[in-house]
PDB file of C-alpha atoms in Angstrom:
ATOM      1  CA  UNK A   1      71.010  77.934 150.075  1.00 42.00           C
ATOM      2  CA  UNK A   2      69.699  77.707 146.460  1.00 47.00           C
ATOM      3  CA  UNK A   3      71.004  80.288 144.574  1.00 51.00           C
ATOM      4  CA  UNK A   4      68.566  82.960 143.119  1.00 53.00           C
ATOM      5  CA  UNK A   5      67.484  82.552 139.308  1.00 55.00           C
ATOM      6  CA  UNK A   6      68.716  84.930 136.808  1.00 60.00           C
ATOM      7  CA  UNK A   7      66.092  87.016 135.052  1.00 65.00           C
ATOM      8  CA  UNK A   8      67.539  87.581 131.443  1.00 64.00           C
ATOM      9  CA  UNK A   9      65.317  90.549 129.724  1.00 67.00           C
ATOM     10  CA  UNK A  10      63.657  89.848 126.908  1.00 76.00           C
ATOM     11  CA  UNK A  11      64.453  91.151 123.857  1.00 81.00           C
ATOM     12  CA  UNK A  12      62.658  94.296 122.556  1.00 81.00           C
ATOM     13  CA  UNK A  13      61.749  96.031 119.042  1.00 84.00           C
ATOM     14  CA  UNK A  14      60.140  98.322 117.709  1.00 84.00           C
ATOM     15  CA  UNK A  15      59.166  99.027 114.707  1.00 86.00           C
ATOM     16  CA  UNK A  16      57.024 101.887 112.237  1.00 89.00           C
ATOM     17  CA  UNK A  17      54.187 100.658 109.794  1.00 91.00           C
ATOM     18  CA  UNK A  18      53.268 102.954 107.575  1.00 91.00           C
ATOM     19  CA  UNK A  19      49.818 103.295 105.225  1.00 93.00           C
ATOM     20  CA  UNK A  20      47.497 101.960 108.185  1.00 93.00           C
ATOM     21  CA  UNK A  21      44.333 103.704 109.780  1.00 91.00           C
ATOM     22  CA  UNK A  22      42.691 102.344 112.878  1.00 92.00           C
ATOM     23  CA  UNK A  23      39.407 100.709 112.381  1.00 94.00           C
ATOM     24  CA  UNK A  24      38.556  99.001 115.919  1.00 95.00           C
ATOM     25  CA  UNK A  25      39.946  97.641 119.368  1.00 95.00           C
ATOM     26  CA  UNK A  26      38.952  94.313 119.363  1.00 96.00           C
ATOM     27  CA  UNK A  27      38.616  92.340 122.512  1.00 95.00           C
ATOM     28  CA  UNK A  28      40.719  90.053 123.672  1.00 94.00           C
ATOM     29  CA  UNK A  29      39.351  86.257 123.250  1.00 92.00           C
ATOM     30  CA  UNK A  30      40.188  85.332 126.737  1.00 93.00           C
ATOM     31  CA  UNK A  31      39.497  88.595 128.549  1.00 91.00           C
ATOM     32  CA  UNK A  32      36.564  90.730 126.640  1.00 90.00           C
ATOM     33  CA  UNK A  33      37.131  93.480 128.793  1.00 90.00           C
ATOM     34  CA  UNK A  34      40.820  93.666 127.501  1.00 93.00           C
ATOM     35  CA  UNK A  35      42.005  95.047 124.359  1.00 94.00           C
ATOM     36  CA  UNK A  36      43.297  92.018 122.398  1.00 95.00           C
ATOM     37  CA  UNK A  37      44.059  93.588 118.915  1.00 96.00           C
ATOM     38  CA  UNK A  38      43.825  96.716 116.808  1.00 96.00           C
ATOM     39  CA  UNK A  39      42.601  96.167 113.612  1.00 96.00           C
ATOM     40  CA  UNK A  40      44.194  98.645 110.301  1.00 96.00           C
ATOM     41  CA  UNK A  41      42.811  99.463 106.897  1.00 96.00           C
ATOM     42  CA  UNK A  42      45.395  98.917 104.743  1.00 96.00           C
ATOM     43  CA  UNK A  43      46.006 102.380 102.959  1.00 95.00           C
ATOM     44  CA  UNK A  44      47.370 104.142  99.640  1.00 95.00           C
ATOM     45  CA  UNK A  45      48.539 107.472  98.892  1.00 91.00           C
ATOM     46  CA  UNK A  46      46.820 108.891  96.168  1.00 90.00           C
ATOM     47  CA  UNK A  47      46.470 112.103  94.538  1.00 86.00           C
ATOM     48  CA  UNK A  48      49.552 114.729  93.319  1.00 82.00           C
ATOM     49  CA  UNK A  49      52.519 115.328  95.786  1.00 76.00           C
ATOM     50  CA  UNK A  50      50.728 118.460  97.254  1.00 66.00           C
ATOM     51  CA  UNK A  51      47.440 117.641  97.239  1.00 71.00           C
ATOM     52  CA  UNK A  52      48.733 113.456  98.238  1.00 79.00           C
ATOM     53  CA  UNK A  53      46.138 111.705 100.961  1.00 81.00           C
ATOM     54  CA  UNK A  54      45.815 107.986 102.112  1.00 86.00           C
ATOM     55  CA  UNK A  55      42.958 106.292 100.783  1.00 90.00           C
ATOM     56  CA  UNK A  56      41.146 102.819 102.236  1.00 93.00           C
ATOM     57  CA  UNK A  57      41.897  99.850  99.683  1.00 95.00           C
ATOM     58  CA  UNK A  58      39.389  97.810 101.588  1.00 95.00           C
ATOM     59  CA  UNK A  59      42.173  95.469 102.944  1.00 96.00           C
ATOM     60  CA  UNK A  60      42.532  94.632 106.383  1.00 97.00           C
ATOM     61  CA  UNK A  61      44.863  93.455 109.050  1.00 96.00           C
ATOM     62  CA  UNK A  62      44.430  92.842 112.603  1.00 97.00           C
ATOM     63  CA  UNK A  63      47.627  93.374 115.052  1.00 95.00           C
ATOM     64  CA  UNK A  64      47.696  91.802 118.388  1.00 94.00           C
ATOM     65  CA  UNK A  65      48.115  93.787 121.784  1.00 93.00           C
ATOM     66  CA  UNK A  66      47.692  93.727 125.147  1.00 90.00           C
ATOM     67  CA  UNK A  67      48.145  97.303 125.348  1.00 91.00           C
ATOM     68  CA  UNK A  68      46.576 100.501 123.054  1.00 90.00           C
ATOM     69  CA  UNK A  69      47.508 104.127 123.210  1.00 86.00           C
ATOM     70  CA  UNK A  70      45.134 106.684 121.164  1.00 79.00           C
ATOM     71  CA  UNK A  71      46.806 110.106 120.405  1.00 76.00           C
ATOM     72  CA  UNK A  72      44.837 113.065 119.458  1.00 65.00           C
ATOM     73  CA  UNK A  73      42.958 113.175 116.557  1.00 73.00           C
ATOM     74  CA  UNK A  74      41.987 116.331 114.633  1.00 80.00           C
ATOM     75  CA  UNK A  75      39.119 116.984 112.399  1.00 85.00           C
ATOM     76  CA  UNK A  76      37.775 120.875 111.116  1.00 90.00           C
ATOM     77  CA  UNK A  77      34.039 121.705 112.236  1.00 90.00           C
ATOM     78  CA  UNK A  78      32.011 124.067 110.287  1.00 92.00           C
ATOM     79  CA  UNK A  79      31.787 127.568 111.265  1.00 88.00           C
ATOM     80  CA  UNK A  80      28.071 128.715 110.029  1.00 87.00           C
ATOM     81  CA  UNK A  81      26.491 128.438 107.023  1.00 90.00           C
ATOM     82  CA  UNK A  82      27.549 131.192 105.113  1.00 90.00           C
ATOM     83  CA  UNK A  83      31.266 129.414 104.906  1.00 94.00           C
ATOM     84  CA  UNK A  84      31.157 126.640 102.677  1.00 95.00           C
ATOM     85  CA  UNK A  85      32.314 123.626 104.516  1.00 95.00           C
ATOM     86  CA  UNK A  86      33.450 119.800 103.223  1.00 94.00           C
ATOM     87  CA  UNK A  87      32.193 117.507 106.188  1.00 90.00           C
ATOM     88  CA  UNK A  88      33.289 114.866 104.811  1.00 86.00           C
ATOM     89  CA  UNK A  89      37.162 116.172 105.300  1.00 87.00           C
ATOM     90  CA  UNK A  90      36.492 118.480 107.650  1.00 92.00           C
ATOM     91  CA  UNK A  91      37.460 121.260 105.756  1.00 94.00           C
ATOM     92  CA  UNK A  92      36.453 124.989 104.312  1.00 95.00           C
ATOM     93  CA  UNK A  93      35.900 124.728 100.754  1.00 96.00           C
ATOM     94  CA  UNK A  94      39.080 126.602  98.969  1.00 95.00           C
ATOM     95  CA  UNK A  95      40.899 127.228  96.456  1.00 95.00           C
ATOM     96  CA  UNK A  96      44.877 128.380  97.482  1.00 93.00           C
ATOM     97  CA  UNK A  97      43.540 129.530 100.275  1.00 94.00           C
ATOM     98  CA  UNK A  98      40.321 131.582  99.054  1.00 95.00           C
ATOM     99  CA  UNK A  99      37.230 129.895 100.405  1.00 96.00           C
ATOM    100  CA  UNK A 100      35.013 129.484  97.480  1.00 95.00           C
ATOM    101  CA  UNK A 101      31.913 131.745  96.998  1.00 92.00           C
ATOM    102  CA  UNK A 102      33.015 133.928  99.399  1.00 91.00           C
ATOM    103  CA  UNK A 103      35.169 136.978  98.558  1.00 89.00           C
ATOM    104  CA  UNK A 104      37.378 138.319 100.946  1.00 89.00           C
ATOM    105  CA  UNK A 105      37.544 135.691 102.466  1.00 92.00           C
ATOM    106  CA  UNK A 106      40.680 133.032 103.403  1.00 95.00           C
ATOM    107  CA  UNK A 107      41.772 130.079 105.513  1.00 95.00           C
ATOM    108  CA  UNK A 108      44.957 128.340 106.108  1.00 94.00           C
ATOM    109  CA  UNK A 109      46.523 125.749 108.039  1.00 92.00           C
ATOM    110  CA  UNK A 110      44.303 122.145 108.879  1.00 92.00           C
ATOM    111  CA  UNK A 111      41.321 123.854 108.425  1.00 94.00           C
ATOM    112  CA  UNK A 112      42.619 124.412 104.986  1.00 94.00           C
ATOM    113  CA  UNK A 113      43.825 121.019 104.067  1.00 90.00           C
ATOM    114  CA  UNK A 114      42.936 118.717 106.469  1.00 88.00           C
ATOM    115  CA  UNK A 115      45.553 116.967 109.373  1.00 85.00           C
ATOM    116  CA  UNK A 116      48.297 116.341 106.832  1.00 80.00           C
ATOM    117  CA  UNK A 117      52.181 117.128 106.358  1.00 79.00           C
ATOM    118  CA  UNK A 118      54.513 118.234 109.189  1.00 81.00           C
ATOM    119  CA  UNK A 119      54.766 121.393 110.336  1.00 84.00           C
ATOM    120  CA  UNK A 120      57.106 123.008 107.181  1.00 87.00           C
ATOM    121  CA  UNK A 121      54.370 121.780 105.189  1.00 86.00           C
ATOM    122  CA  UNK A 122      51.839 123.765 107.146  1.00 88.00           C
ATOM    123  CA  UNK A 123      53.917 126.967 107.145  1.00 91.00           C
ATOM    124  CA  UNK A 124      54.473 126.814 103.444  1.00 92.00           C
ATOM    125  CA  UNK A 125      50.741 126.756 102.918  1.00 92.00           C
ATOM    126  CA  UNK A 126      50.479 129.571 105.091  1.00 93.00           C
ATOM    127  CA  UNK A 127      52.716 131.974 103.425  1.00 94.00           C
ATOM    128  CA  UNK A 128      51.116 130.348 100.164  1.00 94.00           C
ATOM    129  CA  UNK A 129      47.498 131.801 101.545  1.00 95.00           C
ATOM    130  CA  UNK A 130      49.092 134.913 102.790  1.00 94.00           C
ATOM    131  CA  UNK A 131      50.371 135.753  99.063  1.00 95.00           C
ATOM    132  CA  UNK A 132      46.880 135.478  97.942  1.00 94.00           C
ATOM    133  CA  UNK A 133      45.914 137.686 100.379  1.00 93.00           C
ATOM    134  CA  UNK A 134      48.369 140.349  99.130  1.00 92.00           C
ATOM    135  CA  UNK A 135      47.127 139.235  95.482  1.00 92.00           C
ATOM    136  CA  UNK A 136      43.697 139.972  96.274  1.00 91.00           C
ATOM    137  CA  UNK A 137      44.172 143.312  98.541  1.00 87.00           C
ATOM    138  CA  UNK A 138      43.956 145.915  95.837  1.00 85.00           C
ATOM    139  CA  UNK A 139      40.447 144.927  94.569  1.00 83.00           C
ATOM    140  CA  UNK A 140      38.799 143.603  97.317  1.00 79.00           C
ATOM    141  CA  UNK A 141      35.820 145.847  98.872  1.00 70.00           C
ATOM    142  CA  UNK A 142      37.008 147.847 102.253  1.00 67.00           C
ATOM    143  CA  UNK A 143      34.705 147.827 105.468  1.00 60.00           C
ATOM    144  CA  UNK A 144      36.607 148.673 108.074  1.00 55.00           C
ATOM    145  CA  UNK A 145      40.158 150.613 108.049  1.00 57.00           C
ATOM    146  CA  UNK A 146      41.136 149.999 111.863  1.00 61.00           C
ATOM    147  CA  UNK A 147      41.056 147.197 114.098  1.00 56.00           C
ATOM    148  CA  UNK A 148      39.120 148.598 116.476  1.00 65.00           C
ATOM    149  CA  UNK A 149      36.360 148.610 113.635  1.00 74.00           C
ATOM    150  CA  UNK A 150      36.767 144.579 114.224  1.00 80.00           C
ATOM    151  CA  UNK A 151      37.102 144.260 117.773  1.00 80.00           C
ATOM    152  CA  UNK A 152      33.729 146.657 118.186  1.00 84.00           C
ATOM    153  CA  UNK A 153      31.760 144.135 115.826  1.00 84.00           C
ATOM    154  CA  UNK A 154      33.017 141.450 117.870  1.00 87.00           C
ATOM    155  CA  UNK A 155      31.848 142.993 120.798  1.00 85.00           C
ATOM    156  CA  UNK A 156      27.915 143.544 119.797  1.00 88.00           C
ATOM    157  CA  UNK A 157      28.161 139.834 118.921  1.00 88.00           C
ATOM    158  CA  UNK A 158      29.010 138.704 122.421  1.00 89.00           C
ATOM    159  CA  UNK A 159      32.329 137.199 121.223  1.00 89.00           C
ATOM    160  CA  UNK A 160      35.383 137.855 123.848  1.00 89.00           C
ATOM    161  CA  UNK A 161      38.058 139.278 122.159  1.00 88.00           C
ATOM    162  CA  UNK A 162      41.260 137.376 123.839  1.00 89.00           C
ATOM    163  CA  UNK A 163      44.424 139.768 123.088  1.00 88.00           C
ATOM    164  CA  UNK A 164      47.953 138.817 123.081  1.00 89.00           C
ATOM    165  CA  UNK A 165      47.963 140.855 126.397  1.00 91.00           C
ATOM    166  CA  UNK A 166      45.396 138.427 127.745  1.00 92.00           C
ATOM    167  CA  UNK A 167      47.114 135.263 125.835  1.00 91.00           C
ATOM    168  CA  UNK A 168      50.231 136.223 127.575  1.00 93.00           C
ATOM    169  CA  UNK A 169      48.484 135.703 130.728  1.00 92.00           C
ATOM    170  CA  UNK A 170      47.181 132.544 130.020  1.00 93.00           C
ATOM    171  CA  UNK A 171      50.994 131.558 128.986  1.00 94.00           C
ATOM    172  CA  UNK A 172      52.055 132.735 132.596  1.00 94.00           C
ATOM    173  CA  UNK A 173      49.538 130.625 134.331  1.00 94.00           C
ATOM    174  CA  UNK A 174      50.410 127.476 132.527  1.00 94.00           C
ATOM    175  CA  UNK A 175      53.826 128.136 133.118  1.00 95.00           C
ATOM    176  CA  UNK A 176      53.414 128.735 136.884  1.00 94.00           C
ATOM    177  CA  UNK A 177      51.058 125.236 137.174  1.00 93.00           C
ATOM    178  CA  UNK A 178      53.908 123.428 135.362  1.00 92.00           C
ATOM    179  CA  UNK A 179      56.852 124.140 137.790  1.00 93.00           C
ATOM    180  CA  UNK A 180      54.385 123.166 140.779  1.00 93.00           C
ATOM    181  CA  UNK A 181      53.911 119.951 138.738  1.00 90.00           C
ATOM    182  CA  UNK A 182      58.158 119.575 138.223  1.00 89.00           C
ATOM    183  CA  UNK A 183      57.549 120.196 134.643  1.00 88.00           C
ATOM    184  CA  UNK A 184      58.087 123.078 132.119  1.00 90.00           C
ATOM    185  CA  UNK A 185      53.978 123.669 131.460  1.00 91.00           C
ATOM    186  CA  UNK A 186      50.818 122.283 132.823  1.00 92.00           C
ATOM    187  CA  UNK A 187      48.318 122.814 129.381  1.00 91.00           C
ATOM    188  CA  UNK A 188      44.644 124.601 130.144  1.00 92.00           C
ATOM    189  CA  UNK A 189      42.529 122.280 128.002  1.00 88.00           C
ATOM    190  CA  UNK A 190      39.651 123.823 128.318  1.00 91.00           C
ATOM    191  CA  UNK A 191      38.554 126.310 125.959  1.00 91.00           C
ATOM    192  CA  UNK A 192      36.199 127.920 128.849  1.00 92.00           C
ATOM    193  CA  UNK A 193      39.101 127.914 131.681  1.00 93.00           C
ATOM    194  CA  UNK A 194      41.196 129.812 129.165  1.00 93.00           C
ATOM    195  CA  UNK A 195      38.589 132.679 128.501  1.00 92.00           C
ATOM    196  CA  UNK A 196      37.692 132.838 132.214  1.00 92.00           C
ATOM    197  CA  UNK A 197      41.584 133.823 132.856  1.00 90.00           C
ATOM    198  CA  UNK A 198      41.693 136.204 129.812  1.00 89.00           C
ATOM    199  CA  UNK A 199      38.665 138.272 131.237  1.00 87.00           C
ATOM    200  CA  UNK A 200      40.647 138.259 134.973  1.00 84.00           C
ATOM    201  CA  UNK A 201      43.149 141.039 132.930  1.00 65.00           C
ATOM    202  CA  UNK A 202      40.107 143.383 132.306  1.00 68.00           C
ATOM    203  CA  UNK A 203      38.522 142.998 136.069  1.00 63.00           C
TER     204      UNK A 203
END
């Protein structure tokens, strides 16, 4: 009998590029239905080290695949109006933290800055905002003194008021649909599925 052929595995890398943003799947030559590259606009940081983002130089570079994965992207949507908005970066207008024009009132995290830095980064900026909150606090104009005064606004406006009560439940069913799964959590990605369980706790 002929003996059976030794499959040797081929050798595998892998490495990180950095200062590259996606442009396009392209198709592959052979197989247009197929992804057959991903091409990159090559990318510099510019601006200080807090304030540092990566810019397009107008350079490109294709990389060939066979296989694509997309992760999920973040960009900040305006609010209304009245709240000053960057579309462009998908941001509320600020300064530190203050949104500009608008006394009173602050924003932090993403919305703040944009997707950028880890997560240190983020909670620095957010204890950065919260000092300018304090710094603020003695002159700025008083409308409510209790948070039901908030909650009861909310309410004439038609906007559910989700509690940490009612997040906790959420938490608990995510928790229960992950160990049916064999996993720690099962995420509710919906922002509608959420609210539906957080009004269960007040039926």
């Amino acid at each position: 009998a002929a003996a059976a052929a030794t499959t040797i595995p081929e050798e595998k890398t892998f490495s990180i590029v950095f200062n590259r943003s996606p442009v396009a799947f392209l198709p592959n030559p052979h197989q247009p239905t197929h992804v057959g590259a991903v091409r990159f606009e090559v990318t510099a940081l510019e601006g200080s080290l807090a304030a540092r983002r990566a810019s397009g130089t107008g350079q490109f570079v294709d990389v060939p695949c066979d296989l694509a994965f997309k992760s999920i992207g973040y960009k900040g949507v305006s609010i209304g109006d009245d709240v000053p908005f960057d579309s462009r970066e998908g941001v509320v207008k600020n300064e530190f933290g203050r949104v500009v024009g608008c006394p009173g009132l602050y924003c932090s995290g993403w919305i703040r800055t944009g997707p950028t830095g880890i997560i240190a980064t983020t909670m620095q900026l957010g204890f950065q905002t919260a000092q300018v909150v304090l710094e603020d606090l003695p002159g700025l104009e008083r409308k409510g003194e209790h948070l039901q005064d908030v909650t009861e606004l909310l309410t004439e406006r038609g906007v559910q008021v989700v509690s940490y009560s009612d997040w906790k439940r959420i938490e608990v069913h995510e928790l229960r649909k992950g160990q049916e799964l064999g996993k720690v959590s099962e995420k509710i990605v919906r922002v509608d599925d959420m609210l539906r369980l957080a009004r269960q706790s007040h039926e």
